[in-house]
Short mmCIF file of C-alpha atoms in Angstrom, two decimals:
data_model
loop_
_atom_site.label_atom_id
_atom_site.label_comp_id
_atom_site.label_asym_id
_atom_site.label_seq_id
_atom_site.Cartn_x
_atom_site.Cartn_y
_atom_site.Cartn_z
CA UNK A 144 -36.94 33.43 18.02
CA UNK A 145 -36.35 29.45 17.63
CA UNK A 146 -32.77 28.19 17.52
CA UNK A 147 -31.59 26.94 13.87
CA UNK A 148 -31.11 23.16 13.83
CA UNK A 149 -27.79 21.85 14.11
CA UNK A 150 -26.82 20.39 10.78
CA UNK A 151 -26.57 16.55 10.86
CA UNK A 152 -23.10 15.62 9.51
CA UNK A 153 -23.30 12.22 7.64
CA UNK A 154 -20.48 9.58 7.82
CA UNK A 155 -19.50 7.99 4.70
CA UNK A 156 -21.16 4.45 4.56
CA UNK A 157 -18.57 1.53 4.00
CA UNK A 158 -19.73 -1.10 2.15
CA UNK A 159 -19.06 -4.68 4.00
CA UNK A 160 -20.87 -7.03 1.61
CA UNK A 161 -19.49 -7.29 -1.78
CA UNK A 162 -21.09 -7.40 -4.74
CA UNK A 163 -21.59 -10.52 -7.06
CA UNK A 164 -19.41 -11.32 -9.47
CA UNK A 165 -21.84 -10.82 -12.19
CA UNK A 166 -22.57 -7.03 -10.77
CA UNK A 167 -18.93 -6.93 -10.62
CA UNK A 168 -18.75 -7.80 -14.75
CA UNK A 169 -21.61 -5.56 -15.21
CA UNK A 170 -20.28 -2.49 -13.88
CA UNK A 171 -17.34 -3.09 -16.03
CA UNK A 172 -19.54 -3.48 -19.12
CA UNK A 173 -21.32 -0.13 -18.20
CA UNK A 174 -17.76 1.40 -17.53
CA UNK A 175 -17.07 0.52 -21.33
CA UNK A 176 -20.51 1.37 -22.77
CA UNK A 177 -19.47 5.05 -20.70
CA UNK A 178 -16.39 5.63 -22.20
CA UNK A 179 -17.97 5.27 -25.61
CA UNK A 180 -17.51 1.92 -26.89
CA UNK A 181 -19.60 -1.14 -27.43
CA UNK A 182 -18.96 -3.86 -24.58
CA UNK A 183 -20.24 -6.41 -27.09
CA UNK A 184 -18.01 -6.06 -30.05
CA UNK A 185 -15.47 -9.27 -30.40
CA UNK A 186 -12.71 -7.19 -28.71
CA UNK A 187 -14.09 -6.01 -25.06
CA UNK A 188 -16.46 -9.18 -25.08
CA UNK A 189 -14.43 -11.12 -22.43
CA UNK A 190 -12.67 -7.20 -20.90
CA UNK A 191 -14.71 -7.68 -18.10
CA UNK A 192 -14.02 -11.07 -17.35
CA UNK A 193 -10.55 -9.67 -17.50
CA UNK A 194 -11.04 -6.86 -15.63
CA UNK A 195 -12.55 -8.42 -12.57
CA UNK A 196 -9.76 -11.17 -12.45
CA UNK A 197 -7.17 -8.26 -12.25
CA UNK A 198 -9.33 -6.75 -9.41
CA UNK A 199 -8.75 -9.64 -8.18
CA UNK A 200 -5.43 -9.87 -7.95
CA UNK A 201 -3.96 -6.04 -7.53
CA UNK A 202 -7.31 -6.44 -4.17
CA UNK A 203 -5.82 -9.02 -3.16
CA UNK A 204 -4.59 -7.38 0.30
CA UNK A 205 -8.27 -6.88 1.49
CA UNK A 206 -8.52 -10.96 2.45
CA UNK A 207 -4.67 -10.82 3.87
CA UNK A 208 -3.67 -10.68 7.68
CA UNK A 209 -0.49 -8.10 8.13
CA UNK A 210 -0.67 -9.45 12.17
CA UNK A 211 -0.79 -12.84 10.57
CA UNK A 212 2.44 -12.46 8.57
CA UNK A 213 4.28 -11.06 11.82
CA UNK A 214 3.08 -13.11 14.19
CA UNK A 215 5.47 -16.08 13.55
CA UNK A 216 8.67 -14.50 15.52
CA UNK A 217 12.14 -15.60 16.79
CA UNK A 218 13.43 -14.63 20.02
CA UNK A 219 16.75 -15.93 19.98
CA UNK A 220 18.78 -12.33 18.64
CA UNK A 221 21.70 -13.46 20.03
CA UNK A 222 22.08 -9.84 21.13
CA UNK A 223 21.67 -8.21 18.13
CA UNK A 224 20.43 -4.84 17.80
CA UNK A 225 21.22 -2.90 15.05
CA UNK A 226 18.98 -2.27 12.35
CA UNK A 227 17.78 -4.83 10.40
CA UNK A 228 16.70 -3.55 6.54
CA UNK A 229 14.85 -4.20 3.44
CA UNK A 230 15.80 -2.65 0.36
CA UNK A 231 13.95 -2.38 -3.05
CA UNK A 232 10.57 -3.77 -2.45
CA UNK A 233 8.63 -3.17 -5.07
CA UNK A 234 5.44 -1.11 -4.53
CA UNK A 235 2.23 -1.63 -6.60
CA UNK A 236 -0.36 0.31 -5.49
CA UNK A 237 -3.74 2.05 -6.73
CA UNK A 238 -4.43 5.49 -5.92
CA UNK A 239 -7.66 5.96 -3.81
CA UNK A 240 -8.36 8.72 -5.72
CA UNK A 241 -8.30 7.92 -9.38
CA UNK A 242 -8.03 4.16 -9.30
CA UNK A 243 -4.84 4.88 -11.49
CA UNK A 244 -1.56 3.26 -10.04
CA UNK A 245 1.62 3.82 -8.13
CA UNK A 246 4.60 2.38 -8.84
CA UNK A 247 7.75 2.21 -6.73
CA UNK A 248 10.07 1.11 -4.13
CA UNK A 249 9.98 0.72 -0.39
CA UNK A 250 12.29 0.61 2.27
CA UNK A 251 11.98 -0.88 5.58
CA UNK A 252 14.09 -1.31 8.38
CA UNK A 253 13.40 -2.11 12.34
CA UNK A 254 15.80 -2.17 15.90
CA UNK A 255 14.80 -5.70 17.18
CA UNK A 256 14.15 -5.65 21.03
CA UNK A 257 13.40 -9.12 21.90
CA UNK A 258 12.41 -10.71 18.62
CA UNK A 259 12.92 -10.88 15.39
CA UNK A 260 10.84 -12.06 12.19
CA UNK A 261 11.60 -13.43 8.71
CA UNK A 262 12.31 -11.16 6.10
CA UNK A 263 10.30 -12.27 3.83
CA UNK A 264 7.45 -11.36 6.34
CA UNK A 265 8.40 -8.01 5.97
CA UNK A 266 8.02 -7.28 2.55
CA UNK A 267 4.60 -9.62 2.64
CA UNK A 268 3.32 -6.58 4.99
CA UNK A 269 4.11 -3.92 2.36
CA UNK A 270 2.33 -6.13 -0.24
CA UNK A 271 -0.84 -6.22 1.76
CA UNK A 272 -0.69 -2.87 2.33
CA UNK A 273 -0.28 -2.01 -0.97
CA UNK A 274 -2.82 -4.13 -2.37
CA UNK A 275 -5.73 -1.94 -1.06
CA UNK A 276 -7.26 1.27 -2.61
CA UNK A 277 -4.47 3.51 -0.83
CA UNK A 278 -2.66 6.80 -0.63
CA UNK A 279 0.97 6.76 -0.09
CA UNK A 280 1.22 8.48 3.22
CA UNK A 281 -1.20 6.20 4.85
CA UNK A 282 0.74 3.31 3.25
CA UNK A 283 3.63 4.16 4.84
CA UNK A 284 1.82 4.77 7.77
CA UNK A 285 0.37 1.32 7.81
CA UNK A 286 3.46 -0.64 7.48
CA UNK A 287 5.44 0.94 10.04
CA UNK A 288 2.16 0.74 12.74
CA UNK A 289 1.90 -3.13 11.82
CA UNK A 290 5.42 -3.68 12.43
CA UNK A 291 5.62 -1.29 15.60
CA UNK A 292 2.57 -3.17 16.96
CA UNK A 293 3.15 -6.86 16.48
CA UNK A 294 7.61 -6.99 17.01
CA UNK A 295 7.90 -4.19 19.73
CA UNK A 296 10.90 -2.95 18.08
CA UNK A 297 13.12 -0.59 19.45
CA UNK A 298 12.59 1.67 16.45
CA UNK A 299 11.16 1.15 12.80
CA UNK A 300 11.92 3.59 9.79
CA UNK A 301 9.67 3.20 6.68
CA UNK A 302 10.17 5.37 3.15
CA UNK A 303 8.78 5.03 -0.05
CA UNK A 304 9.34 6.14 -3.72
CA UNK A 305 6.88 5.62 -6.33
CA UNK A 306 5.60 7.69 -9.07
CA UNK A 307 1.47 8.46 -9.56
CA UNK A 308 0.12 7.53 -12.55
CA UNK A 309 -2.56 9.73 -11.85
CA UNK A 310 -0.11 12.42 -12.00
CA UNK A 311 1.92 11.24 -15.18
CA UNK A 312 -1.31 10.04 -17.56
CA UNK A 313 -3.85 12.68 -16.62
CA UNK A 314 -4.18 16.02 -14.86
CA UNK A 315 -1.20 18.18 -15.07
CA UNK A 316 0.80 15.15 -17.14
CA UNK A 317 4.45 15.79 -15.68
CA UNK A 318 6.48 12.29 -16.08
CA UNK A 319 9.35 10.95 -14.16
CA UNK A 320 8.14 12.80 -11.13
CA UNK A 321 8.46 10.66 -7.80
CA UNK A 322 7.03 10.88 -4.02
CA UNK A 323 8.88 10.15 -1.04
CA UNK A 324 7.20 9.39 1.95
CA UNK A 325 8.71 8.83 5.68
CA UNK A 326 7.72 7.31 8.72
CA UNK A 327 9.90 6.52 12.17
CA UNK A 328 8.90 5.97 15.04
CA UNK A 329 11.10 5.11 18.19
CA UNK A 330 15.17 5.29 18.35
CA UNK A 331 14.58 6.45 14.41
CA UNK A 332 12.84 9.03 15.44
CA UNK A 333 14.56 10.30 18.75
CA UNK A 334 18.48 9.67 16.57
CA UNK A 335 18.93 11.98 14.22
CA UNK A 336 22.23 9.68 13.47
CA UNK A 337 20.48 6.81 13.13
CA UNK A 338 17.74 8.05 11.10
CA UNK A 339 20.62 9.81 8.99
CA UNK A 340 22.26 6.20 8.44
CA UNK A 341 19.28 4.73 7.32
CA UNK A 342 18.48 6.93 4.75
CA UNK A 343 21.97 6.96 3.46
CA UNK A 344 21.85 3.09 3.53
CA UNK A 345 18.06 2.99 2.03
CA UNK A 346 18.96 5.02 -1.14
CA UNK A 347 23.12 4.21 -1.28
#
């Protein structure tokens, strides 16, 4: 009696050559013709047009460098090392599930070791992040991983807060319901006091 085959598992294929613009307006256009509507009448004539240059723009953080934003550091801490933190950041985001948005606030903090970088970096990293097709665990993920790995901090402690549209405008339709997400890694994760401070400072 022969042996069954083994079953061949396929990977997903990524797509690494975009499609033209025009495809790009097109697929809009059959979007609209989909959802029941005419993509010629005067009012969705130039939606795709508008559509695209939105992609565009919420995309954006495909073409941008997170290592590139971090990599212009200062050395000179003058022995500081305490926690350095971001508050508020806004979060725009797009589900990688629905396409439908998040919407929130981030929090960021690192332990410099030897050097620090510009806050304005910082938040520039959760904007990249963010501007991909994303979940929010892996986005939290991300920006604590790009920070670890380019400033060798002693410690970095990342939490968002959004709510899903995907959540609030379809499916079970509950509103005003948020997700937090965590991430530490070094002395936030081995202190229990520090990590305790910086969530009390994060949301105080």
């Amino acid at each position: 009696m022969s042996a069954s085959p083994v079953p061949v598992v396929s990977k997903p294929v990524l797509v690494t050559t975009r499609p033209s613009r025009e495809q790009a307006l097109e697929a809009v256009r059959t979007l609209i013709a989909w959802a029941g509507d005419d993509p010629s009448r005067p009012g969705l004539v130039d939606t795709p047009k508008r559509v695209v240059d939105a992609y565009g723009e919420w995309f954006d953080g495909y073409d941008a460098d997170a290592g590139k934003e971090l990599s212009r550091t200062f050395e000179d801490v003058q022995g500081y090392d305490d926690m350095v933190l971001l508050r508020d950041i806004e979060v725009e985001s797009h589900c990688e599930h629905h396409m439908a948005p998040f919407l929130g606030k981030a929090y960021v903090a690192y332990i410099p070791s030897e050097k620090v970088v510009g806050i304005s970096k910082l938040a520039r990293v959760v904007e990249i992040f963010a501007r991909r097709l994303q979940n929010q665990e892996t986005l939290t993920q991300d920006i604590a991983d790009a920070i670890e790995a380019h400033l060798s901090p002693a410690g970095v402690a990342v939490l968002i807060d959004a709510e899903h549209q995907c959540m609030t405008t379809r499916g079970v339709h509950h509103r005003h319901v948020s997700t937090i997400t965590t991430r530490f890694t070094g002395a936030f994760k081995s202190d229990p006091a520090l990590t305790d401070r910086f969530l009390k400072l994060a949301k105080g």
